[in-house]
């Protein structure tokens, strides 16, 4: 008795291929589109915040129409100019100028006087201090950063976790932690939120250093192990190559 022939799978294979191509295209388009949309939205938000503070006389629409001689907005030749991003440029210029002035002697004295004045206002003082602390935390320029990524045995022996070395322990921590060598300060992040974690003081001999950068290790932690850094090409010893 002959077995019946299998039905053709060409149609299902074609649909599967189209689906896989569609998903691959989504993987490429989604990050690009989201990035463009986010930048476009932020630029528009900054423009909408900055331009109402600028007198109408200096708006691009007014400048262009003055040059063309169109003084009346009711004129059929009146041109509306909306160049997205000019408000961002103006905001950057003003912010840089304010920062440059604030670094000077006069600017510092003016800030001290202004902060002392704000400190006498009960409600305004709380709002200003909170906003200042947030701005200093987010935008403060700090030279300190994690030096290297490492592996540590945590939470028990035989189980490894990624940690970030911040510095060598100093003072009382370096004196009272029992160890033969240096004591390192290690931050152990949690997944998928690496901003929370544990502060550990570990002997250097118990750390296994990683070749990957801190950024690649952070990506590995945030993605819960789904995004691995590109593997390095092994170095080839010229002496080990066969000679012709």
Short mmCIF file of C-alpha atoms in Angstrom, two decimals:
data_model
loop_
_atom_site.label_atom_id
_atom_site.label_comp_id
_atom_site.label_asym_id
_atom_site.label_seq_id
_atom_site.Cartn_x
_atom_site.Cartn_y
_atom_site.Cartn_z
CA UNK A 1 0.00 0.00 0.00
CA UNK A 2 1.56 3.27 -1.12
CA UNK A 3 1.68 6.21 1.25
CA UNK A 4 -0.03 9.35 -0.06
CA UNK A 5 2.33 12.10 -1.17
CA UNK A 6 2.95 14.94 1.25
CA UNK A 7 1.16 18.22 0.43
CA UNK A 8 3.36 20.93 -1.00
CA UNK A 9 4.85 23.28 1.59
CA UNK A 10 5.72 26.08 -0.78
CA UNK A 11 2.92 28.35 0.37
CA UNK A 12 3.66 27.91 4.07
CA UNK A 13 7.36 28.40 3.40
CA UNK A 14 6.63 31.62 1.52
CA UNK A 15 4.45 32.97 4.33
CA UNK A 16 7.06 32.00 6.91
CA UNK A 17 9.77 33.76 4.91
CA UNK A 18 7.67 36.91 4.57
CA UNK A 19 6.94 36.87 8.30
CA UNK A 20 10.61 36.47 9.18
CA UNK A 21 11.56 39.30 6.82
CA UNK A 22 8.85 41.49 8.32
CA UNK A 23 10.09 40.84 11.86
CA UNK A 24 13.68 41.50 10.77
CA UNK A 25 12.55 44.77 9.21
CA UNK A 26 10.73 45.75 12.41
CA UNK A 27 13.92 45.13 14.40
CA UNK A 28 15.76 47.57 12.10
CA UNK A 29 13.03 50.19 11.64
CA UNK A 30 11.66 50.37 15.20
CA UNK A 31 14.81 51.71 16.94
CA UNK A 32 15.48 54.19 14.12
CA UNK A 33 11.89 55.41 14.03
CA UNK A 34 11.65 55.67 17.80
CA UNK A 35 14.91 57.63 17.97
CA UNK A 36 13.82 60.06 15.22
CA UNK A 37 10.39 60.51 16.81
CA UNK A 38 11.86 61.15 20.24
CA UNK A 39 14.38 63.71 18.94
CA UNK A 40 11.70 65.41 16.83
CA UNK A 41 9.32 65.59 19.80
CA UNK A 42 11.96 66.96 22.18
CA UNK A 43 13.06 69.59 19.65
CA UNK A 44 9.46 70.66 19.12
CA UNK A 45 8.87 70.84 22.88
CA UNK A 46 11.94 73.04 23.38
CA UNK A 47 10.91 75.28 20.47
CA UNK A 48 7.42 75.65 21.93
CA UNK A 49 8.91 76.62 25.28
CA UNK A 50 11.56 79.06 24.00
CA UNK A 51 9.81 81.02 21.23
CA UNK A 52 6.96 82.46 23.40
CA UNK A 53 9.71 84.07 25.51
CA UNK A 54 11.21 85.81 22.46
CA UNK A 55 9.60 89.07 21.29
CA UNK A 56 7.60 88.76 18.07
CA UNK A 57 9.91 91.25 16.36
CA UNK A 58 12.72 88.65 16.40
CA UNK A 59 10.69 85.64 15.27
CA UNK A 60 11.79 84.10 11.94
CA UNK A 61 8.39 84.81 10.38
CA UNK A 62 8.62 88.51 11.21
CA UNK A 63 12.24 88.81 10.07
CA UNK A 64 11.61 87.12 6.70
CA UNK A 65 8.49 89.18 5.97
CA UNK A 66 10.21 92.43 6.92
CA UNK A 67 12.96 91.61 4.45
CA UNK A 68 10.37 90.85 1.74
CA UNK A 69 8.32 93.95 2.59
CA UNK A 70 5.24 92.03 3.78
CA UNK A 71 4.24 94.05 6.84
CA UNK A 72 0.62 92.89 7.14
CA UNK A 73 -0.20 89.31 8.19
CA UNK A 74 -3.36 89.60 6.06
CA UNK A 75 -1.32 90.09 2.90
CA UNK A 76 -1.55 87.16 0.42
CA UNK A 77 2.24 87.22 0.12
CA UNK A 78 2.74 86.86 3.89
CA UNK A 79 4.98 83.87 4.63
CA UNK A 80 4.85 81.67 7.71
CA UNK A 81 8.31 80.42 8.69
CA UNK A 82 8.61 77.50 11.08
CA UNK A 83 12.16 76.21 11.20
CA UNK A 84 12.24 73.40 13.73
CA UNK A 85 15.34 73.48 15.88
CA UNK A 86 16.02 77.23 16.00
CA UNK A 87 14.60 77.35 19.49
CA UNK A 88 16.99 74.58 20.55
CA UNK A 89 19.96 76.51 19.13
CA UNK A 90 18.82 79.67 20.91
CA UNK A 91 18.36 77.72 24.14
CA UNK A 92 21.88 76.26 23.87
CA UNK A 93 23.43 79.66 23.21
CA UNK A 94 21.64 81.30 26.14
CA UNK A 95 22.46 78.38 28.47
CA UNK A 96 26.16 78.47 27.54
CA UNK A 97 26.22 82.24 28.08
CA UNK A 98 24.55 81.89 31.50
CA UNK A 99 27.01 79.17 32.49
CA UNK A 100 29.95 81.30 31.38
CA UNK A 101 28.67 84.26 33.41
CA UNK A 102 27.94 82.05 36.44
CA UNK A 103 31.57 80.86 36.51
CA UNK A 104 32.85 84.42 36.85
CA UNK A 105 33.29 86.31 40.09
CA UNK A 106 30.33 88.60 39.48
CA UNK A 107 28.12 85.70 38.45
CA UNK A 108 29.02 83.65 41.52
CA UNK A 109 28.29 86.57 43.84
CA UNK A 110 24.99 87.17 42.10
CA UNK A 111 24.03 83.50 42.49
CA UNK A 112 24.95 83.54 46.19
CA UNK A 113 22.83 86.65 46.70
CA UNK A 114 19.92 85.15 44.74
CA UNK A 115 20.06 81.84 46.64
CA UNK A 116 20.12 83.68 49.98
CA UNK A 117 17.08 85.64 48.85
CA UNK A 118 15.26 82.47 47.78
CA UNK A 119 16.22 80.81 51.07
CA UNK A 120 13.98 83.26 52.91
CA UNK A 121 10.87 82.18 50.96
CA UNK A 122 9.25 79.09 52.53
CA UNK A 123 7.51 77.50 49.52
CA UNK A 124 9.87 78.79 46.83
CA UNK A 125 12.87 77.57 48.84
CA UNK A 126 11.66 73.96 48.81
CA UNK A 127 10.93 73.99 45.08
CA UNK A 128 14.26 75.64 44.22
CA UNK A 129 16.36 73.33 46.42
CA UNK A 130 14.66 70.23 45.01
CA UNK A 131 15.10 71.38 41.41
CA UNK A 132 18.72 72.35 42.05
CA UNK A 133 19.54 68.99 43.60
CA UNK A 134 17.92 67.16 40.68
CA UNK A 135 19.80 69.26 38.12
CA UNK A 136 23.12 68.78 39.89
CA UNK A 137 22.55 65.02 40.10
CA UNK A 138 21.64 64.65 36.42
CA UNK A 139 23.89 67.21 34.75
CA UNK A 140 26.86 67.53 37.11
CA UNK A 141 30.16 66.90 35.36
CA UNK A 142 31.99 64.26 37.35
CA UNK A 143 35.24 62.58 36.48
CA UNK A 144 34.51 59.58 38.67
CA UNK A 145 33.17 56.48 36.94
CA UNK A 146 33.42 52.74 37.09
CA UNK A 147 36.88 51.57 36.12
CA UNK A 148 36.33 47.97 35.07
CA UNK A 149 33.76 45.21 34.90
CA UNK A 150 34.40 42.03 36.82
CA UNK A 151 32.91 38.72 37.91
CA UNK A 152 32.30 37.88 41.55
CA UNK A 153 30.89 34.77 43.20
CA UNK A 154 27.49 35.96 44.43
CA UNK A 155 25.14 35.09 46.13
CA UNK A 156 27.00 31.84 46.83
CA UNK A 157 30.10 30.01 45.72
CA UNK A 158 29.80 28.65 42.19
CA UNK A 159 27.28 31.31 41.08
CA UNK A 160 28.79 34.31 39.28
CA UNK A 161 27.48 37.85 38.90
CA UNK A 162 28.70 40.93 37.04
CA UNK A 163 30.03 43.78 39.15
CA UNK A 164 31.59 47.17 38.48
CA UNK A 165 34.76 48.28 40.22
CA UNK A 166 34.50 51.87 41.38
CA UNK A 167 37.68 52.40 43.38
CA UNK A 168 40.03 50.91 45.94
CA UNK A 169 38.64 50.98 49.46
CA UNK A 170 40.07 53.66 51.71
CA UNK A 171 40.08 54.60 55.37
CA UNK A 172 38.26 52.45 57.87
CA UNK A 173 36.87 50.05 55.25
CA UNK A 174 40.35 49.24 53.99
CA UNK A 175 41.65 48.78 57.52
CA UNK A 176 38.93 46.61 59.04
CA UNK A 177 38.05 44.25 56.18
CA UNK A 178 40.23 41.15 56.75
CA UNK A 179 42.25 40.44 53.61
CA UNK A 180 45.85 39.99 52.54
CA UNK A 181 45.73 42.27 49.51
CA UNK A 182 43.83 45.34 48.40
CA UNK A 183 40.13 45.72 49.14
CA UNK A 184 38.10 46.90 46.17
CA UNK A 185 34.79 48.74 46.22
CA UNK A 186 32.44 46.90 43.86
CA UNK A 187 28.91 47.84 42.82
CA UNK A 188 26.70 44.83 42.09
CA UNK A 189 23.78 45.97 39.87
CA UNK A 190 20.37 44.35 39.65
CA UNK A 191 18.55 43.30 36.49
CA UNK A 192 16.94 44.96 34.56
CA UNK A 193 17.40 48.17 36.58
CA UNK A 194 21.16 48.67 37.03
CA UNK A 195 20.71 51.86 39.07
CA UNK A 196 19.85 49.74 42.12
CA UNK A 197 22.12 47.13 43.60
CA UNK A 198 24.55 46.37 46.38
CA UNK A 199 27.80 47.94 47.54
CA UNK A 200 30.37 45.23 48.24
CA UNK A 201 33.90 45.35 49.63
CA UNK A 202 35.83 42.43 48.14
CA UNK A 203 39.52 41.45 48.11
CA UNK A 204 41.08 41.96 44.72
CA UNK A 205 42.15 38.31 44.65
CA UNK A 206 38.46 37.25 44.64
CA UNK A 207 37.66 39.28 41.51
CA UNK A 208 37.82 37.99 37.95
CA UNK A 209 38.41 40.87 35.57
CA UNK A 210 36.50 41.00 32.28
CA UNK A 211 37.88 42.13 28.93
CA UNK A 212 34.56 43.71 27.93
CA UNK A 213 33.99 47.40 28.58
CA UNK A 214 31.78 48.75 31.34
CA UNK A 215 29.20 49.80 28.71
CA UNK A 216 29.01 46.29 27.25
CA UNK A 217 28.71 44.77 30.72
CA UNK A 218 25.89 47.22 31.52
CA UNK A 219 24.06 46.18 28.33
CA UNK A 220 24.40 42.55 29.39
CA UNK A 221 22.90 43.32 32.80
CA UNK A 222 20.05 45.48 31.47
CA UNK A 223 19.05 42.92 28.82
CA UNK A 224 19.08 40.06 31.36
CA UNK A 225 21.72 38.24 29.36
CA UNK A 226 20.03 38.64 25.95
CA UNK A 227 22.47 41.17 24.49
CA UNK A 228 26.05 39.97 24.51
CA UNK A 229 28.96 42.17 23.44
CA UNK A 230 30.73 41.37 20.23
CA UNK A 231 33.36 38.73 20.78
CA UNK A 232 36.88 39.86 20.21
CA UNK A 233 38.89 38.38 17.36
CA UNK A 234 41.60 36.19 18.88
CA UNK A 235 45.08 37.54 18.50
CA UNK A 236 47.31 35.54 16.19
CA UNK A 237 50.91 35.02 17.12
CA UNK A 238 53.03 35.57 13.97
CA UNK A 239 55.56 33.05 15.27
CA UNK A 240 52.87 30.37 15.41
CA UNK A 241 51.98 30.70 11.72
CA UNK A 242 53.39 28.04 9.41
CA UNK A 243 56.38 29.24 7.48
CA UNK A 244 56.45 28.83 3.73
#
